[in-house]
Short mmCIF file of C-alpha atoms and ligand atoms in Angstrom, two decimals:
data_model
loop_
_atom_site.label_atom_id
_atom_site.label_comp_id
_atom_site.label_asym_id
_atom_site.label_seq_id
_atom_site.Cartn_x
_atom_site.Cartn_y
_atom_site.Cartn_z
CA MET S 536 0.00 0.00 0.00
CA LYS S 537 1.34 3.41 -0.93
CA ARG S 538 1.99 5.83 1.90
CA ARG S 539 -0.71 8.19 0.69
CA ASP S 540 -3.27 5.39 0.45
CA PHE S 541 -2.30 4.18 3.88
CA ILE S 542 -2.88 7.59 5.39
CA LYS S 543 -6.27 7.92 3.72
CA LYS S 544 -7.29 4.45 4.90
CA ALA S 545 -5.99 5.05 8.39
CA LEU S 546 -7.77 8.38 8.58
CA ALA S 547 -11.00 6.78 7.45
CA THR S 548 -10.72 4.54 10.49
CA GLY S 549 -9.75 7.49 12.70
CA VAL S 550 -6.48 5.90 13.70
CA VAL S 551 -3.64 8.06 12.52
CA ALA S 552 -5.43 11.22 13.50
CA THR S 553 -5.77 10.54 17.16
CA VAL S 554 -3.58 7.67 18.30
CA ALA S 555 0.11 7.61 19.02
CA PRO S 556 2.03 4.97 16.98
CA SER S 557 2.70 2.61 19.87
CA LEU S 558 -0.93 2.64 20.96
CA ALA S 559 -2.07 2.23 17.37
CA ALA S 560 0.15 -0.82 17.03
CA SER S 561 -1.40 -2.58 19.99
CA ALA S 562 -5.00 -1.42 19.68
CA PHE S 563 -5.31 -1.63 15.91
CA PRO S 564 -3.13 -4.55 14.78
CA SER S 565 -4.54 -4.67 11.24
CA VAL S 566 -3.63 -1.06 10.57
CA ALA S 567 -0.31 -1.35 12.39
CA ALA S 568 0.54 -4.40 10.28
CA SER S 569 -0.19 -2.52 7.09
CA VAL S 570 2.49 0.04 8.01
CA GLY S 571 5.16 -2.58 7.64
CA LYS S 572 3.98 -3.83 4.25
CA GLY S 573 4.65 -2.43 0.81
CA LYS S 574 6.42 0.90 0.49
CA LYS S 575 8.29 1.87 3.62
CA SER S 576 6.33 4.52 5.47
CA SER S 577 7.82 7.08 7.80
CA ILE S 578 4.42 8.02 9.24
CA GLY S 579 4.55 7.66 12.99
CA ASN S 580 8.32 7.18 12.99
CA GLU S 581 9.51 10.65 12.21
CA LYS S 582 9.29 14.06 13.80
CA MET S 583 7.82 17.14 12.26
CA LYS S 584 10.56 19.47 11.06
CA LEU S 585 10.09 23.24 11.06
CA THR S 586 12.09 25.66 8.95
CA PHE S 587 11.47 29.39 8.62
CA TRP S 588 13.02 32.26 6.76
CA ARG S 589 12.65 35.99 6.19
CA ALA S 590 10.99 36.85 2.90
CA ASP S 591 10.29 40.58 3.15
CA ALA S 592 8.21 41.31 0.06
CA ALA S 593 8.36 44.27 -2.32
CA LEU S 594 5.03 46.04 -2.70
CA ALA S 595 3.47 46.45 -6.13
CA HIS S 596 3.01 50.16 -5.38
CA PRO S 597 4.36 52.18 -2.45
CA PHE S 598 1.67 52.22 0.22
CA THR S 599 0.87 55.37 2.17
CA VAL S 600 -1.22 55.32 5.32
CA SER S 601 -1.35 57.77 8.24
CA GLY S 602 1.53 59.83 6.92
CA TYR S 603 4.22 57.23 6.17
CA THR S 604 5.12 55.30 3.04
CA ARG S 605 6.25 51.68 2.72
CA THR S 606 7.92 49.99 -0.27
CA HIS S 607 8.33 46.55 1.40
CA THR S 608 6.42 44.59 3.96
CA PRO S 609 7.98 42.29 6.58
CA ILE S 610 7.10 38.64 6.01
CA VAL S 611 8.44 35.41 7.49
CA LEU S 612 7.61 32.15 5.73
CA THR S 613 7.47 28.75 7.41
CA LYS S 614 7.60 25.13 6.29
CA ILE S 615 6.78 22.02 8.33
CA GLU S 616 7.83 18.66 6.85
CA TYR S 617 6.35 15.33 7.82
CA GLY S 618 5.71 12.00 6.10
CA GLY S 619 7.19 13.16 2.81
CA TYR S 620 4.88 16.21 2.66
CA GLU S 621 5.55 19.91 3.17
CA GLY S 622 3.11 22.38 4.72
CA TYR S 623 3.64 26.09 4.16
CA GLY S 624 2.79 29.02 6.40
CA GLU S 625 3.29 32.76 6.63
CA ALA S 626 3.56 35.56 9.17
CA ALA S 627 2.83 39.01 7.73
CA MET S 628 3.58 41.92 10.03
CA PRO S 629 2.46 45.42 9.11
CA PRO S 630 4.60 47.79 11.19
CA TYR S 631 1.70 49.38 13.08
CA LEU S 632 0.83 46.10 14.85
CA GLY S 633 4.09 45.70 16.74
CA GLU S 634 5.47 42.41 15.42
CA THR S 635 8.64 42.45 13.32
CA SER S 636 10.54 39.90 11.27
CA GLU S 637 13.04 39.69 14.14
CA SER S 638 10.38 39.07 16.77
CA ALA S 639 8.69 36.46 14.57
CA MET S 640 12.01 34.67 13.95
CA ALA S 641 12.73 34.69 17.71
CA PHE S 642 9.26 33.32 18.44
CA LEU S 643 9.54 30.59 15.79
CA SER S 644 12.89 29.45 17.20
CA ARG S 645 10.91 28.24 20.25
CA ILE S 646 8.50 26.02 18.31
CA GLN S 647 10.54 22.96 17.24
CA PRO S 648 10.67 21.54 20.81
CA ILE S 649 6.87 21.72 20.92
CA LEU S 650 6.50 19.90 17.60
CA ASP S 651 8.95 17.25 18.85
CA LYS S 652 6.54 16.31 21.64
CA TYR S 653 3.78 15.26 19.26
CA PRO S 654 3.65 12.12 17.11
CA SER S 655 1.95 13.73 14.13
CA PRO S 656 0.54 17.00 12.75
CA PHE S 657 -2.98 15.56 13.04
CA LEU S 658 -2.89 16.66 16.68
CA LEU S 659 -3.00 20.25 15.56
CA GLU S 660 -5.60 21.22 18.17
CA ASP S 661 -3.20 20.26 20.96
CA ILE S 662 -0.13 21.61 19.19
CA LEU S 663 -1.68 24.98 18.44
CA PHE S 664 -3.13 25.27 21.93
CA GLU S 665 0.40 24.87 23.28
CA VAL S 666 1.87 27.30 20.74
CA ASP S 667 -0.80 29.86 21.64
CA ASN S 668 0.00 29.48 25.33
CA LEU S 669 3.54 30.74 24.84
CA PRO S 670 3.53 33.98 26.81
CA THR S 671 3.71 36.47 23.96
CA PHE S 672 1.27 38.38 21.81
CA HIS S 673 2.81 37.17 18.52
CA THR S 674 -0.39 36.39 16.67
CA ALA S 675 1.17 36.58 13.18
CA ALA S 676 4.04 34.25 14.10
CA LYS S 677 1.50 31.88 15.65
CA ALA S 678 -0.57 32.06 12.45
CA SER S 679 2.46 30.97 10.43
CA ILE S 680 2.59 27.70 12.40
CA ASP S 681 -1.18 27.27 12.24
CA ILE S 682 -1.27 27.74 8.45
CA ALA S 683 1.69 25.39 7.85
CA LEU S 684 0.07 22.67 9.99
CA HIS S 685 -3.27 23.04 8.21
CA ASP S 686 -1.53 22.88 4.83
CA LEU S 687 0.36 19.79 5.93
CA VAL S 688 -2.68 17.98 7.35
CA GLY S 689 -4.75 18.77 4.26
CA LYS S 690 -2.02 17.35 2.04
CA LEU S 691 -1.71 14.20 4.19
CA ILE S 692 -5.47 13.66 3.94
CA GLY S 693 -5.50 14.68 0.29
CA GLN S 694 -8.24 17.31 0.69
CA PRO S 695 -8.51 21.11 0.61
CA TRP S 696 -9.69 22.71 3.83
CA TYR S 697 -13.03 23.92 2.49
CA ASN S 698 -13.88 20.22 2.00
CA ILE S 699 -12.59 19.21 5.43
CA TRP S 700 -14.70 21.96 7.03
CA GLY S 701 -17.68 21.17 4.82
CA TYR S 702 -17.87 24.52 3.01
CA ASP S 703 -18.95 25.06 -0.60
CA ARG S 704 -16.18 26.96 -2.36
CA MET S 705 -18.63 28.14 -4.99
CA LYS S 706 -20.39 30.09 -2.22
CA ALA S 707 -17.26 32.18 -1.75
CA PRO S 708 -18.23 35.83 -1.22
CA ASP S 709 -17.39 38.94 -3.22
CA THR S 710 -13.97 40.26 -2.33
CA SER S 711 -13.38 43.99 -2.28
CA PHE S 712 -10.87 46.14 -4.12
CA THR S 713 -9.55 49.07 -2.07
CA ILE S 714 -9.29 52.58 -3.46
CA GLY S 715 -7.21 54.98 -1.36
CA ILE S 716 -7.53 58.71 -0.91
CA ASP S 717 -6.13 60.32 -4.07
CA THR S 718 -6.79 62.89 -6.80
CA PRO S 719 -10.03 62.43 -8.79
CA GLU S 720 -8.00 61.41 -11.88
CA VAL S 721 -6.17 58.63 -10.01
CA VAL S 722 -9.40 57.52 -8.32
CA ARG S 723 -11.12 57.24 -11.71
CA GLU S 724 -8.19 55.13 -13.03
CA LYS S 725 -8.27 52.89 -9.94
CA THR S 726 -12.03 52.48 -10.33
CA LYS S 727 -11.44 51.19 -13.87
CA GLU S 728 -8.84 48.76 -12.49
CA ALA S 729 -11.51 47.52 -10.07
CA ALA S 730 -13.70 46.31 -12.95
CA PRO S 731 -13.20 42.57 -12.12
CA TYR S 732 -14.48 43.16 -8.57
CA ASN S 733 -18.09 43.48 -7.38
CA LEU S 734 -17.30 45.53 -4.29
CA ILE S 735 -15.12 48.62 -3.83
CA LYS S 736 -13.73 49.55 -0.43
CA VAL S 737 -12.85 53.16 0.31
CA LYS S 738 -11.30 55.03 3.19
CA LEU S 739 -13.32 58.07 4.23
CA GLY S 740 -12.78 60.77 6.82
CA THR S 741 -11.04 63.59 4.96
CA PRO S 742 -12.56 66.77 3.49
CA GLN S 743 -12.30 65.01 0.08
CA ASP S 744 -14.98 62.37 0.84
CA GLU S 745 -17.56 63.84 -1.58
CA GLU S 746 -14.96 64.26 -4.32
CA LEU S 747 -13.63 60.71 -3.84
CA VAL S 748 -17.02 59.03 -4.01
CA GLY S 749 -18.05 61.34 -6.88
CA ALA S 750 -15.00 60.21 -8.89
CA ILE S 751 -15.85 56.53 -8.28
CA ARG S 752 -19.49 57.09 -9.19
CA SER S 753 -18.49 58.81 -12.46
CA VAL S 754 -17.00 55.47 -13.57
CA GLU S 755 -19.19 52.98 -11.66
CA PRO S 756 -22.60 54.53 -10.94
CA ASN S 757 -24.06 51.45 -9.23
CA LYS S 758 -21.30 49.20 -7.92
CA PRO S 759 -21.67 48.48 -4.17
CA LEU S 760 -19.18 50.30 -1.94
CA CYS S 761 -18.05 49.68 1.62
CA VAL S 762 -16.07 51.93 3.91
CA ASP S 763 -13.36 51.36 6.44
CA ALA S 764 -13.26 54.33 8.81
CA ASN S 765 -10.36 52.81 10.81
CA GLN S 766 -11.76 54.34 14.06
CA GLY S 767 -11.50 57.77 12.43
CA TRP S 768 -14.94 59.31 12.92
CA LYS S 769 -14.84 61.71 15.82
CA ASP S 770 -17.98 60.83 17.80
CA LYS S 771 -21.18 58.82 17.58
CA HIS S 772 -23.29 61.63 16.11
CA HIS S 773 -20.73 62.39 13.41
CA ALA S 774 -20.42 58.65 12.69
CA LEU S 775 -24.19 58.21 12.29
CA GLU S 776 -24.35 61.24 10.01
CA MET S 777 -21.58 59.71 7.87
CA ILE S 778 -23.35 56.36 7.77
CA HIS S 779 -26.57 57.96 6.51
CA TRP S 780 -24.52 59.77 3.87
CA CYS S 781 -22.93 56.42 2.90
CA LYS S 782 -26.33 54.75 2.66
CA GLU S 783 -27.44 57.41 0.18
CA HIS S 784 -24.33 56.80 -1.94
CA GLY S 785 -24.69 53.03 -2.35
CA PHE S 786 -22.53 51.73 0.50
CA ILE S 787 -23.50 48.34 1.91
CA PHE S 788 -21.56 48.18 5.21
CA ILE S 789 -19.31 50.24 7.48
CA GLU S 790 -16.11 49.02 9.13
CA GLN S 791 -14.95 50.30 12.53
CA PRO S 792 -16.47 53.82 12.61
CA ILE S 793 -15.10 54.93 16.00
CA GLY S 794 -12.43 54.06 18.61
CA LYS S 795 -12.08 50.36 19.32
CA TYR S 796 -12.74 50.61 23.07
CA ASN S 797 -15.78 52.88 22.79
CA LEU S 798 -18.32 50.06 22.82
CA ASP S 799 -21.19 51.98 24.45
CA ASP S 800 -21.25 54.61 21.72
CA MET S 801 -20.71 51.91 19.12
CA ALA S 802 -23.78 50.02 20.34
CA TRP S 803 -25.81 53.24 19.97
CA ILE S 804 -24.50 53.71 16.41
CA THR S 805 -25.36 50.12 15.45
CA GLN S 806 -28.82 50.44 16.97
CA ASN S 807 -29.53 53.52 14.87
CA SER S 808 -27.52 52.63 11.76
CA PRO S 809 -29.26 51.97 8.44
CA LEU S 810 -26.25 49.83 7.40
CA PRO S 811 -24.48 46.85 9.03
CA THR S 812 -21.48 47.82 11.18
CA ILE S 813 -18.39 45.59 11.23
CA ALA S 814 -15.78 45.37 14.00
CA ASP S 815 -12.15 45.25 12.87
CA GLU S 816 -9.85 46.86 15.44
CA SER S 817 -12.42 46.00 18.17
CA CYS S 818 -12.29 42.30 17.24
CA GLN S 819 -8.96 40.56 17.48
CA ARG S 820 -9.71 37.04 18.66
CA LEU S 821 -12.40 34.49 19.51
CA ILE S 822 -12.79 35.84 23.04
CA ASP S 823 -13.83 39.24 21.65
CA VAL S 824 -16.77 37.93 19.60
CA PRO S 825 -19.44 37.51 22.32
CA LYS S 826 -18.60 40.93 23.77
CA LEU S 827 -19.45 42.49 20.42
CA LYS S 828 -22.94 41.02 20.10
CA GLY S 829 -25.30 44.00 20.03
CA VAL S 830 -22.36 46.39 19.65
CA PHE S 831 -21.60 45.71 15.99
CA SER S 832 -23.62 43.85 13.35
CA GLY S 833 -20.62 41.70 12.48
CA ILE S 834 -16.89 41.04 12.73
CA ASN S 835 -13.88 41.23 10.43
CA ILE S 836 -11.63 38.19 10.95
CA LYS S 837 -7.97 38.32 9.96
CA LEU S 838 -5.65 35.31 10.26
CA MET S 839 -2.77 37.50 11.44
CA LYS S 840 -4.88 38.94 14.28
CA CYS S 841 -6.46 35.73 15.49
CA THR S 842 -3.51 33.25 15.21
CA GLY S 843 -4.69 31.50 12.06
CA MET S 844 -7.22 29.15 10.44
CA ARG S 845 -8.12 27.17 13.55
CA GLU S 846 -9.31 30.14 15.55
CA ALA S 847 -10.70 31.96 12.48
CA ASN S 848 -13.03 29.05 11.78
CA LYS S 849 -14.15 29.01 15.41
CA MET S 850 -14.86 32.75 15.19
CA VAL S 851 -17.05 32.13 12.13
CA SER S 852 -19.05 29.48 14.02
CA LEU S 853 -19.45 31.63 17.11
CA ALA S 854 -20.45 34.74 15.14
CA ARG S 855 -23.02 32.69 13.21
CA THR S 856 -24.39 31.31 16.46
CA LEU S 857 -24.77 34.90 17.67
CA ASN S 858 -26.50 35.83 14.39
CA MET S 859 -23.72 38.22 13.41
CA LYS S 860 -22.33 39.02 9.97
CA VAL S 861 -18.83 37.81 9.13
CA MET S 862 -16.20 39.22 6.83
CA ILE S 863 -12.61 38.12 6.39
CA GLY S 864 -9.81 40.56 5.77
CA CYS S 865 -6.04 40.43 5.57
CA MET S 866 -2.78 42.29 5.94
CA THR S 867 -0.39 42.70 3.02
CA GLU S 868 0.31 38.99 2.55
CA THR S 869 1.58 36.62 -0.13
CA SER S 870 -0.66 34.07 -1.84
CA CYS S 871 0.20 31.68 1.02
CA ALA S 872 -1.78 33.40 3.79
CA ILE S 873 -4.39 34.76 1.38
CA SER S 874 -5.04 31.23 0.10
CA ALA S 875 -5.34 29.98 3.69
CA ALA S 876 -7.90 32.74 4.36
CA SER S 877 -9.81 31.89 1.18
CA HIS S 878 -10.97 28.60 2.76
CA VAL S 879 -12.44 30.48 5.73
CA ALA S 880 -13.94 33.00 3.30
CA CYS S 881 -16.27 30.30 1.93
CA ALA S 882 -18.28 30.68 5.15
CA CYS S 883 -18.23 34.51 5.26
CA ASP S 884 -20.57 37.22 3.95
CA TRP S 885 -17.81 39.38 2.50
CA ALA S 886 -14.10 39.10 1.89
CA ASP S 887 -11.39 41.72 1.68
CA LEU S 888 -8.57 39.48 0.50
CA ASP S 889 -6.51 41.69 -1.77
CA GLY S 890 -3.24 41.41 0.20
CA ASN S 891 -1.43 39.38 -2.47
CA VAL S 892 -2.39 41.88 -5.18
CA LEU S 893 -0.57 44.55 -3.16
CA ILE S 894 2.66 42.53 -3.32
CA ALA S 895 4.83 42.72 -6.46
CA HIS S 896 4.30 39.52 -8.44
CA SER S 897 8.06 38.92 -8.38
CA SER S 898 7.93 38.86 -4.55
CA ASP S 899 5.08 36.34 -4.23
CA PRO S 900 6.57 32.83 -4.11
CA TYR S 901 3.23 31.01 -4.36
CA ASP S 902 0.22 30.52 -6.57
CA GLY S 903 -3.10 29.65 -4.96
CA MET S 904 -6.59 31.15 -4.68
CA LYS S 905 -8.07 33.03 -7.62
CA VAL S 906 -10.52 35.89 -7.96
CA VAL S 907 -13.26 34.64 -10.33
CA ASP S 908 -16.23 36.89 -11.16
CA GLY S 909 -15.23 39.08 -8.23
CA LYS S 910 -15.31 36.18 -5.78
CA VAL S 911 -12.30 34.74 -3.97
CA ILE S 912 -12.19 31.03 -4.81
CA PRO S 913 -9.76 28.66 -3.05
CA SER S 914 -7.85 26.17 -5.18
CA ASP S 915 -9.07 22.55 -5.10
CA ARG S 916 -5.53 21.34 -4.41
CA PRO S 917 -5.06 19.65 -0.99
CA GLY S 918 -4.20 21.70 2.09
CA ILE S 919 -4.41 25.45 1.62
CA GLY S 920 -4.04 24.86 -2.11
CA ILE S 921 -0.81 26.62 -2.97
CA VAL S 922 2.07 25.61 -5.21
CA LYS S 923 5.48 27.18 -5.35
CA ARG S 924 5.88 29.30 -8.46
CA THR S 925 8.61 28.10 -10.76
CA ASP S 926 9.27 31.39 -12.52
CA LEU S 927 10.96 33.05 -9.56
MG1 LIG T 543 -10.19 47.58 8.74
#
């Protein structure tokens, strides 16, 4: 029996996934015997092996936000090998969140001893619980381990994660294209570039709001818009005024109108808002979700905020249980982390997964999810569905 077939058969019986090799050998002699037959298998005999490296990526266009400009973004890539398969992960660290390539590398240097304690990557719940309990805030570095383990497990099983989770990839939501604050000419050009997308995201909160939206509407009179205020609107009355203005101009939801800790005023805004309100800065992790019920209409999940696919999927379930809307966003990330997020996106209302488009193609080592008819569709390859590009 080939190694791959063995794994599939063993998984079907629930053996490899949950039982240490020695226990499997005694409790499940038929499966244990099959390990020794045919092609020599290393499953159960080898350790997971982690490697990681800096891969700071050039941006497609310099990116200006809050008065500073970036040409590169710090990224650390990970790989976990096991059973002849390789799982890939990524930590993307925009400077304003506090993690750096150095801090991620230091964090990742503590992970191999944890992996060594476990017989296989199928125990990812236990492994990631332990990784998350390391006393640091390094959510992006943690996500890079989470994504690599998910990629690895999916490859060992031979299935993409949307199948493992039971999601329909053809129900993937519209993903937005972001247009920044710029001159009307540039905004009109960007709006033309956004033609393949069904949803345009804008940043508002400057005196040019009317001009910006007017320039978009001169090219796309009817395309739905959404706004990310990034906590920028000064108080609840101003925010509600802005939301009514947005409603009149064809916006469909509002992200993070006011300061992330101001939940009382935010609840008032949501109660009176004609549009759904979405928490981004106010919602980092699973523990935040129940606190936001009644405060926002929904949450924006990002793998780099919440430590990866495992917790992101739990956040989706919890938000759905609480009858909240769900969107999935990203940092500036390569096709690795964006592809990982695309599996979660299948269960979301909206996606904002343009991080890989912001990276210069020559700096993106992977090929994975695709935007088809404005929707972000994960690849049907096993794991997170990426392949290494050969033209680099
Ligand atoms: Mg946001």
